[in-house]
Short mmCIF file of C-alpha atoms in Angstrom, two decimals:
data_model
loop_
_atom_site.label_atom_id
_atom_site.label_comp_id
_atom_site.label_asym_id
_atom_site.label_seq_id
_atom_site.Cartn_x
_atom_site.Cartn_y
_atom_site.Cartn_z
CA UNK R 1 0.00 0.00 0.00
CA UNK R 2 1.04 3.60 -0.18
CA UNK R 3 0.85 4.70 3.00
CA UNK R 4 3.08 2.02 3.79
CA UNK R 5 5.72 4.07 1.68
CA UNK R 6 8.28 6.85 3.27
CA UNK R 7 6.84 10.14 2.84
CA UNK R 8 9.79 11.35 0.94
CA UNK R 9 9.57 8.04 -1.82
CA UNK R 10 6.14 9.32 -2.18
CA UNK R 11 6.64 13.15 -3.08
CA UNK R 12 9.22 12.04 -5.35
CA UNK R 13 7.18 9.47 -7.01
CA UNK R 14 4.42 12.39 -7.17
CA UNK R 15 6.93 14.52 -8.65
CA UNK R 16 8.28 12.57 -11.81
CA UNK R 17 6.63 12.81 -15.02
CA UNK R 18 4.76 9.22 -14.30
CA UNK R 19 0.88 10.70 -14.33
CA UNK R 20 0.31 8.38 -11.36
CA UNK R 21 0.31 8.63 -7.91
CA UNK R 22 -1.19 12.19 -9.58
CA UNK R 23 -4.00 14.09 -8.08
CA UNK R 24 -6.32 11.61 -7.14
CA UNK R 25 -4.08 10.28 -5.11
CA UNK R 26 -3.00 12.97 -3.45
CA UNK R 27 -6.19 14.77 -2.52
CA UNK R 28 -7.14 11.20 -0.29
CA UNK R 29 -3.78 12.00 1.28
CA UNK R 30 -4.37 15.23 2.11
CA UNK R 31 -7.85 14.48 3.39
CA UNK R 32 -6.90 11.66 5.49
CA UNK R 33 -3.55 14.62 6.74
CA UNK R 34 -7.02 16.64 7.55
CA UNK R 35 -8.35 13.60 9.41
CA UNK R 36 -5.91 12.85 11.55
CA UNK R 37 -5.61 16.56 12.95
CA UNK R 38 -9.61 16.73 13.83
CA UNK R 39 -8.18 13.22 15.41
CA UNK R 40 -5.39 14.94 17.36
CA UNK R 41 -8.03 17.91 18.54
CA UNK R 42 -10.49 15.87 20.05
CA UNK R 43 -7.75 13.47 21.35
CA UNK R 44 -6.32 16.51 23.11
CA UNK R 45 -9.70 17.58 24.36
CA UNK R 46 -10.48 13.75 26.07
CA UNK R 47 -9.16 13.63 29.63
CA UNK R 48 -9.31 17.18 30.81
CA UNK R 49 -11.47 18.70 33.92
CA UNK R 50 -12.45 21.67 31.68
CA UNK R 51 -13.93 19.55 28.69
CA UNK R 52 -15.58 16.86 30.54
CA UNK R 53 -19.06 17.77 29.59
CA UNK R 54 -17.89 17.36 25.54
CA UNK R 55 -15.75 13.76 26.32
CA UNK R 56 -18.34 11.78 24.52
CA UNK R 57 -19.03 14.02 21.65
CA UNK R 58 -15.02 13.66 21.40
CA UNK R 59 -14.62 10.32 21.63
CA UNK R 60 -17.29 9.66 19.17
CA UNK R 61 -14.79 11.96 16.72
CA UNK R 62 -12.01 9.98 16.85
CA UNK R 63 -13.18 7.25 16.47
CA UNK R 64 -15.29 8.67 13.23
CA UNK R 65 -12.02 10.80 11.74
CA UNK R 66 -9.74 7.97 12.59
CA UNK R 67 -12.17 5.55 10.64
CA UNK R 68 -12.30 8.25 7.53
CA UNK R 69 -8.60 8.65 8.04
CA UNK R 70 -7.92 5.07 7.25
CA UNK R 71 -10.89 4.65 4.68
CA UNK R 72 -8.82 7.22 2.82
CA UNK R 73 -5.68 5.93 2.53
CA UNK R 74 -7.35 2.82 0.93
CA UNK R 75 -8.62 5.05 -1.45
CA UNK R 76 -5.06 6.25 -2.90
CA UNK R 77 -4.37 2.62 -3.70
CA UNK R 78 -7.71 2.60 -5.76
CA UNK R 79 -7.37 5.77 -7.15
CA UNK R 80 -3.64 4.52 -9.00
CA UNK R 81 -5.53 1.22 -9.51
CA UNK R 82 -8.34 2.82 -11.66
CA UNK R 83 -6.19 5.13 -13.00
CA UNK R 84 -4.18 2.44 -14.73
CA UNK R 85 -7.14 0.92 -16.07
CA UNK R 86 -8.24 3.40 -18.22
CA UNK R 87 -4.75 3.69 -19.65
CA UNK R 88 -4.92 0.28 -20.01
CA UNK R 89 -8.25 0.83 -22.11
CA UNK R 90 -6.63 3.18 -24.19
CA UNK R 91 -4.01 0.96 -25.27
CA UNK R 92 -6.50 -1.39 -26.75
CA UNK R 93 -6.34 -1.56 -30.65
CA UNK R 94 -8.13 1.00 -32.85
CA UNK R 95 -7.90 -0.79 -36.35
CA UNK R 96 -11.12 -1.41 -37.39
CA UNK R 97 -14.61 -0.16 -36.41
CA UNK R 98 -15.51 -2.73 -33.78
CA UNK R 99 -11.91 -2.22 -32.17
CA UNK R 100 -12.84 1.32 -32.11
CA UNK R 101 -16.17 0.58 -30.55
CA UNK R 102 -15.13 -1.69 -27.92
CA UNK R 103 -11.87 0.32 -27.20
CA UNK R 104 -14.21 3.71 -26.17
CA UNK R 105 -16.57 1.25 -24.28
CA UNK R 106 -14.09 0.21 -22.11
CA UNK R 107 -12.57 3.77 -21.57
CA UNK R 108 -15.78 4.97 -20.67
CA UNK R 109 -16.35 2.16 -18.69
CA UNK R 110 -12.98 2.57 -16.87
CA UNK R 111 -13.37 6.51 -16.51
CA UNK R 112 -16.65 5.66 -14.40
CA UNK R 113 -15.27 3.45 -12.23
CA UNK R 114 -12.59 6.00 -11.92
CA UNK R 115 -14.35 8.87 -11.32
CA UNK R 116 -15.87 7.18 -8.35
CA UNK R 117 -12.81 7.06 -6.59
CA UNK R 118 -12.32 10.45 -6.26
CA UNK R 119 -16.17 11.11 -5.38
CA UNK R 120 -15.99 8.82 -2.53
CA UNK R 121 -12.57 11.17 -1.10
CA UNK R 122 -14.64 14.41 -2.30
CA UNK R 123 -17.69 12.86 0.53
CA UNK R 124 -15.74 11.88 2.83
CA UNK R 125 -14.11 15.63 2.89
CA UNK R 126 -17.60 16.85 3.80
CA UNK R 127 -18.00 14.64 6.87
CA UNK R 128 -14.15 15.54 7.65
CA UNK R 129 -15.04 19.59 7.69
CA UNK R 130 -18.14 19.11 9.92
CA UNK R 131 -15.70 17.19 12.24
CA UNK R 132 -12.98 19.69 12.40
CA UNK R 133 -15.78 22.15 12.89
CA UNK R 134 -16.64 20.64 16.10
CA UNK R 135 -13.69 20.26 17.39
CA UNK R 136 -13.08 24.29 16.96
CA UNK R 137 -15.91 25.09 18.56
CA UNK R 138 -16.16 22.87 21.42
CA UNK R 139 -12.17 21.35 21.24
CA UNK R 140 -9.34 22.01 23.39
CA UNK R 141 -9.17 25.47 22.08
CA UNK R 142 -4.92 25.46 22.59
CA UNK R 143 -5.42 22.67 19.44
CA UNK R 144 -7.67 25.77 17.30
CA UNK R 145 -4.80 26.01 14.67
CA UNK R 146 -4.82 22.66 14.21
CA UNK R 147 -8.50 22.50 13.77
CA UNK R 148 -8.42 25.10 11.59
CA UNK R 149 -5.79 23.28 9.43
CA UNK R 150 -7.86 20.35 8.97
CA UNK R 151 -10.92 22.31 7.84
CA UNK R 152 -8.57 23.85 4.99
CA UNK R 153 -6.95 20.86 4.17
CA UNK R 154 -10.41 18.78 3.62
CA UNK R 155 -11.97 21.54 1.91
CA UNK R 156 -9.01 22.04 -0.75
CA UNK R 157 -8.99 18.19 -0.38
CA UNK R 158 -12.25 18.16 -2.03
CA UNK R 159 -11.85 20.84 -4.26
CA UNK R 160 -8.94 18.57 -5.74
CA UNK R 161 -10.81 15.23 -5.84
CA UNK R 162 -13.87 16.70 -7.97
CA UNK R 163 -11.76 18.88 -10.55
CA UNK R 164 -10.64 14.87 -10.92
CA UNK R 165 -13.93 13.68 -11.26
CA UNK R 166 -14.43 16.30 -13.82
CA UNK R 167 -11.51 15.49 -15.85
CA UNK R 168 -12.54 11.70 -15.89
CA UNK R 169 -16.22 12.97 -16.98
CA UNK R 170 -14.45 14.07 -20.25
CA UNK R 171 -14.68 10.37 -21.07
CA UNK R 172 -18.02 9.62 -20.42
CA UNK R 173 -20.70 10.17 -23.06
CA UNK R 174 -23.83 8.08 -21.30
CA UNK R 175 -25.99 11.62 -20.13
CA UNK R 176 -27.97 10.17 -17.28
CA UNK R 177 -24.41 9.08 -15.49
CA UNK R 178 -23.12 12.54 -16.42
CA UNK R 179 -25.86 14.08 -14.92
CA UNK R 180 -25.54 12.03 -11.92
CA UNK R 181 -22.20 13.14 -11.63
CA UNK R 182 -22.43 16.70 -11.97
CA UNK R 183 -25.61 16.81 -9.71
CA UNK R 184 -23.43 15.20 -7.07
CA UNK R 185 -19.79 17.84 -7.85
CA UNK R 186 -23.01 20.90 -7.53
CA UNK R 187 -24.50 20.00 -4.86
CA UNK R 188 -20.97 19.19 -3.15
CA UNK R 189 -19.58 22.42 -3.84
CA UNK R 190 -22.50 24.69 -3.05
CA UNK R 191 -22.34 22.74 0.05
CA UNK R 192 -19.24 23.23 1.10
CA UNK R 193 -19.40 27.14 0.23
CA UNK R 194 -22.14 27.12 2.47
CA UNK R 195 -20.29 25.37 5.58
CA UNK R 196 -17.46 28.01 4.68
CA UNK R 197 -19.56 30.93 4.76
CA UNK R 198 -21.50 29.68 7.67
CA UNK R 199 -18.26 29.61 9.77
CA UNK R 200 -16.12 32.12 7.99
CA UNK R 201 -15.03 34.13 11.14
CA UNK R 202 -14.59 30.85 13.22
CA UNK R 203 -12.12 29.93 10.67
CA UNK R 204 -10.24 33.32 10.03
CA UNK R 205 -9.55 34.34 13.24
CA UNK R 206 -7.28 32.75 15.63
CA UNK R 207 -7.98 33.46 19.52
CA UNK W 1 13.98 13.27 9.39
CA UNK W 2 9.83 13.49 9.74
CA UNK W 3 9.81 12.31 5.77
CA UNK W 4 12.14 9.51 6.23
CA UNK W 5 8.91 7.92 8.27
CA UNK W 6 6.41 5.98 6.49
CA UNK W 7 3.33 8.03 5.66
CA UNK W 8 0.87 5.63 7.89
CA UNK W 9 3.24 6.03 11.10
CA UNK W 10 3.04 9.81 10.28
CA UNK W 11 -0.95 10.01 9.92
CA UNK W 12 -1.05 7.94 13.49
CA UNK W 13 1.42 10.43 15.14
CA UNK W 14 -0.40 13.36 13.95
CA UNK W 15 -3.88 11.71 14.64
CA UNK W 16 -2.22 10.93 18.77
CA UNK W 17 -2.98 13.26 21.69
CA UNK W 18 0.43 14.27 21.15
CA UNK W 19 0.09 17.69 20.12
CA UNK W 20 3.44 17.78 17.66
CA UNK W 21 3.50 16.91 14.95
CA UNK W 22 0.74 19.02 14.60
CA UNK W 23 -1.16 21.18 12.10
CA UNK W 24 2.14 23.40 11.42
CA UNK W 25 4.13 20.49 10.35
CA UNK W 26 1.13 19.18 8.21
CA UNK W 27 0.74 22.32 6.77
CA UNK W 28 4.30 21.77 5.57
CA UNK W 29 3.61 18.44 3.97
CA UNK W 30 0.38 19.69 2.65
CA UNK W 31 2.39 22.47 0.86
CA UNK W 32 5.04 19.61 0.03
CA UNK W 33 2.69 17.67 -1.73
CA UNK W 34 1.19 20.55 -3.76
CA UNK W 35 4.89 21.55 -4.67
CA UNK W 36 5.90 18.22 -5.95
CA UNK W 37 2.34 18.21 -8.11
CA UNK W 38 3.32 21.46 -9.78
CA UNK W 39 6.42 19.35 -10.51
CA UNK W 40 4.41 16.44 -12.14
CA UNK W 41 2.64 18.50 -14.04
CA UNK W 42 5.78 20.26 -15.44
CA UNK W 43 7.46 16.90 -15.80
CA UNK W 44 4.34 15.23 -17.96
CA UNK W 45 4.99 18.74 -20.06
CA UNK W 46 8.34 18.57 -21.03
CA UNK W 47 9.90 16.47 -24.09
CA UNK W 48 6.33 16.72 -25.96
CA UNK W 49 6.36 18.33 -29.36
CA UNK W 50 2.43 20.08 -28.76
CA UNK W 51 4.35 22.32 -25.51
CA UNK W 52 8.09 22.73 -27.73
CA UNK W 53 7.82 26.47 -26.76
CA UNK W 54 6.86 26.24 -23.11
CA UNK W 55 9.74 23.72 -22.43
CA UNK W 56 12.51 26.27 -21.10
CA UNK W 57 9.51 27.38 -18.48
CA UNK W 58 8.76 23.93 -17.41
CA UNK W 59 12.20 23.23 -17.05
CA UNK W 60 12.50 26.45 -14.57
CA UNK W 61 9.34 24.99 -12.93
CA UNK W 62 10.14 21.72 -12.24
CA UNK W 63 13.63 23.15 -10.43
CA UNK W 64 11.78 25.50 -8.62
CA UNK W 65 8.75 23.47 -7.21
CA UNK W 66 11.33 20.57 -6.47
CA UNK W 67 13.50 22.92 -4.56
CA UNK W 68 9.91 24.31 -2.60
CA UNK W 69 9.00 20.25 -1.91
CA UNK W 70 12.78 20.07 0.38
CA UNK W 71 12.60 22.94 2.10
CA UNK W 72 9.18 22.18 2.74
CA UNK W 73 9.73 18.84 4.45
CA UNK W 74 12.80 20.22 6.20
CA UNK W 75 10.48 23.07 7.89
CA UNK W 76 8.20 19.71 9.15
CA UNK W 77 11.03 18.90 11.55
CA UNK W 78 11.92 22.38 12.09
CA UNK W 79 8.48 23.05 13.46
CA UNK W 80 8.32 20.17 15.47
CA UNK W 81 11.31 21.57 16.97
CA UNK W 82 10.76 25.07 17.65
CA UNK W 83 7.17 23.65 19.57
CA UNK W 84 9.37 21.50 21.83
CA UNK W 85 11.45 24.67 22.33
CA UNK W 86 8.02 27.02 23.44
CA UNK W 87 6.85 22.93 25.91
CA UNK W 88 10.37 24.02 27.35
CA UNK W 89 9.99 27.08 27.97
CA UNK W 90 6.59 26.57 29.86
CA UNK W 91 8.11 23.89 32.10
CA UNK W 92 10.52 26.33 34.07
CA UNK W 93 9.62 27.52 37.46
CA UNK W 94 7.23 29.80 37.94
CA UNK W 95 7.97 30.54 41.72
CA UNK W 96 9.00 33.63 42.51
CA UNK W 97 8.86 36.59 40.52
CA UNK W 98 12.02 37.01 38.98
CA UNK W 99 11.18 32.74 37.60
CA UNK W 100 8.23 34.21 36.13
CA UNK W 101 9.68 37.16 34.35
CA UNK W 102 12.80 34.95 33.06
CA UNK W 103 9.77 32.12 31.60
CA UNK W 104 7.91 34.82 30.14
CA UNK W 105 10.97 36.19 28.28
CA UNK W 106 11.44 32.61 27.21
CA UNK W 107 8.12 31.65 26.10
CA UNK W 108 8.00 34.84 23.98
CA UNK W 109 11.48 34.35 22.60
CA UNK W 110 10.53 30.29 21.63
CA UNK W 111 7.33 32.10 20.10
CA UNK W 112 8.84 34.11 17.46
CA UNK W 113 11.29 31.71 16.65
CA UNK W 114 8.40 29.32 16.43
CA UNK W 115 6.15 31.75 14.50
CA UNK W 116 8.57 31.64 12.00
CA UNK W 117 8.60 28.45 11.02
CA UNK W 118 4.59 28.67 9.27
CA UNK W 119 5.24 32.02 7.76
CA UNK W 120 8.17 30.79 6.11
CA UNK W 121 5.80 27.29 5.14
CA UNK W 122 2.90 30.83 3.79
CA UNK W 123 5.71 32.41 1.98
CA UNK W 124 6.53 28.84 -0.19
CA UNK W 125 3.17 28.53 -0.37
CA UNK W 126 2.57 31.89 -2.63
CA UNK W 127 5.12 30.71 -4.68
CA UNK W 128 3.67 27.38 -5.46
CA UNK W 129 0.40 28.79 -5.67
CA UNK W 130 2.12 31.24 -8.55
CA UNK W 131 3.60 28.14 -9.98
CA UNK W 132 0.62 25.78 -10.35
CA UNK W 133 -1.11 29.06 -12.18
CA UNK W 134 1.95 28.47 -14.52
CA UNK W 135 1.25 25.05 -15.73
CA UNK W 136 -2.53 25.25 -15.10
CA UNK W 137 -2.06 27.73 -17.88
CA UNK W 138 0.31 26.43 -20.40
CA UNK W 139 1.06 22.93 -18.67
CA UNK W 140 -0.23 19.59 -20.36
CA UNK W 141 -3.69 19.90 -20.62
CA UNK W 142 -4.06 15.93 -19.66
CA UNK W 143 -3.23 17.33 -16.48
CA UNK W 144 -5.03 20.52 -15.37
CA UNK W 145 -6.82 18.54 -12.93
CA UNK W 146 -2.98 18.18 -11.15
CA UNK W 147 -2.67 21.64 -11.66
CA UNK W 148 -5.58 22.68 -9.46
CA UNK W 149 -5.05 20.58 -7.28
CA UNK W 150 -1.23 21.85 -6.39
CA UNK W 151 -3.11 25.36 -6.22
CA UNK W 152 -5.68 24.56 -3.94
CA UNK W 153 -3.54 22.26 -1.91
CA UNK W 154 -1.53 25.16 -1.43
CA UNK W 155 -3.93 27.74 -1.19
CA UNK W 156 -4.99 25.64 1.92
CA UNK W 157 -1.62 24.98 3.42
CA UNK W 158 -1.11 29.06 3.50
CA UNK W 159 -4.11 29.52 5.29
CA UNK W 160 -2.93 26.71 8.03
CA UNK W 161 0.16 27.88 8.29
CA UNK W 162 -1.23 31.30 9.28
CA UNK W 163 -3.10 30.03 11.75
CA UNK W 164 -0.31 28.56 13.18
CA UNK W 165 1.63 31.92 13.29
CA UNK W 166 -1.47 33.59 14.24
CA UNK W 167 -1.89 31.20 17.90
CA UNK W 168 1.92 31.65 18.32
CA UNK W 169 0.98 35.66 18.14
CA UNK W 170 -0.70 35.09 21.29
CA UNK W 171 2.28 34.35 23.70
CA UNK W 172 4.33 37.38 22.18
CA UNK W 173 3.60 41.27 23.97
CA UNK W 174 6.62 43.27 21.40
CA UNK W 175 4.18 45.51 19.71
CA UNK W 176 7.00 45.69 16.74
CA UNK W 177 7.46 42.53 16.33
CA UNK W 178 3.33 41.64 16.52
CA UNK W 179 3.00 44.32 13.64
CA UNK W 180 5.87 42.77 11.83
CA UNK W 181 3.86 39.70 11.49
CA UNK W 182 0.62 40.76 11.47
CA UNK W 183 1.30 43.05 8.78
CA UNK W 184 3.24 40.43 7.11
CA UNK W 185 0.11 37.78 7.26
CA UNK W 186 -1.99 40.63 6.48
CA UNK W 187 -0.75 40.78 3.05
CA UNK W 188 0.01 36.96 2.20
CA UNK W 189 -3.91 36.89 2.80
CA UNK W 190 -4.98 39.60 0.52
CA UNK W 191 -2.65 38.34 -1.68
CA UNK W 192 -3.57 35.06 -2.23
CA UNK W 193 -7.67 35.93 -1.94
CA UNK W 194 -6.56 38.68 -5.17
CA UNK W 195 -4.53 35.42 -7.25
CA UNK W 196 -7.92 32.98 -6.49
CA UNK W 197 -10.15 36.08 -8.17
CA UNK W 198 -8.30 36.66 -10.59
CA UNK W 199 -7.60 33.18 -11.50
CA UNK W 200 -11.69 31.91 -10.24
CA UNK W 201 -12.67 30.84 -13.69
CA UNK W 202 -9.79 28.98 -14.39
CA UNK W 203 -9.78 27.05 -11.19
CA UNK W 204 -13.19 26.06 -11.26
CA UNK W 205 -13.55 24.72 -14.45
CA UNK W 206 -11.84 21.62 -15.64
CA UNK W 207 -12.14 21.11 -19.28
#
């Protein structure tokens, strides 16, 4: 698995001109990075006289960010996984007609499975940021920074997971799965402006 | 060296009630990771006859983001580090009142040193962001989706990074050196709201 790689093997391998680990990939990382620091908040808020009356609200978090944590690091595996597939569909031969037909069948076929990959990071994001909004408001407030970091990190975290469900869409010429997609990346994104906006001087100021 | 771990052990030290690493180290891999994307990006660009005239810029890019990715994952261990240094400073006695005066000097002194650490992870962070606008722009198209990515990624790893200088604000009383900062975070932040304007359209949509 990747997480089972040095951090360092894995920003180089990020870095070459291979297209995968690529985006995908990363964006899972950087939501599960978001994870484990709603994690760390409510893990510094269990235990203490002063936050007693929020111990099982914060116990319930970990246990829910750790879970999404480690959900998403499964998910950069798949992400290379399906990634490779549709390059593997568009080696296929293009000689003749059928070849042609059956080669874009199995590219679109691929580039749905695909595209689900990052969908599944880009939900689990949205559960992430209603974590780490918890734990700033009713975490160990020394640990705001770092609750404020994992709010970020999920919501750019997203952000990067759909614009690669988008690109995969490119592929796909079935409508009613497009618009399945798309009504999924809208409602995502208006979603999450809406959290944002919501809690936009939580998450800008620093006390 | 934090990036010589494997990334799991990483996520579960970050996810512990230990509260370092914490969200100013992760900021720095967050930033780390969107550096060595702009790199991909670059890399997938160069040696293709479509992006011939482009090549000298990728070339420049792909030094400069991998140069941003080390110094990046040095600052992780740096910030680790200068948090030990402000736990230190807290432990001293606090007995009589020349103790007290003595910590406080200390605990401010560990604070600036420490508040340096995340502005210096915000000021890569422009750069990147500046960067990934690059090869969004004239990059291989296969690979916008990499592009934005890197830019949000780092978009998000500025704003935790400031958060991290802004809670270290709170242990410092020099009214110079709070404006130094402030004024210095201040601008990153307009900054970087101006680029994501300017750049909105481009960001958004992946075609």
């Amino acid at each position: 698995m990747i997480v089972d790689q040095k951090i360092n093997e894995f920003l180089m391998d990020l870095s070459s001109s291979s297209p995968a680990p690529g985006g995908g990939a990363a964006s899972a990382l950087v939501a599960s990075i978001a994870a484990s620091l709603t994690a760390m908040v409510a893990n510094l808020t269990i235990g203490k006289k002063k936050y007693l009356a929020v111990e099982p609200e914060m116990k319930k978090i970990v246990a829910e960010a750790t879970s999404l944590r480690d959900f998403l690091t499964q998910l950069m595996d798949r992400d290379v996984e399906e990634f490779n597939m549709i390059m593997a569909a568009y080696k296929l031969p293009k000689e003749t007609a059928e070849e042609k037909e059956l080669r874009d069948k199995k590219i679109e076929e691929a580039s749905i499975r695909a595209s689900n990959v990052p969908l599944e990071t880009a939900r689990a994001c949205i559960k992430i940021m209603d974590l780490a909004l918890k734990v700033i408001k009713s975490g160990n407030v020394n640990a705001v920074s770092d609750g404020i970091c994992s709010f970020q990190f999920a919501n750019s975290a997203m952000k990067g997971a759909l614009a690669n469900v988008k690109i995969n869409l490119n592929n796909i010429s079935n409508p009613e799965i497009l618009q399945q997609f798309n009504t999924e990346i809208d409602n995502m994104e208006k979603e999450s402006i809406n959290i944002y906006e919501k809690n936009k001087e939580l998450l800008e100021k620093v006390k």
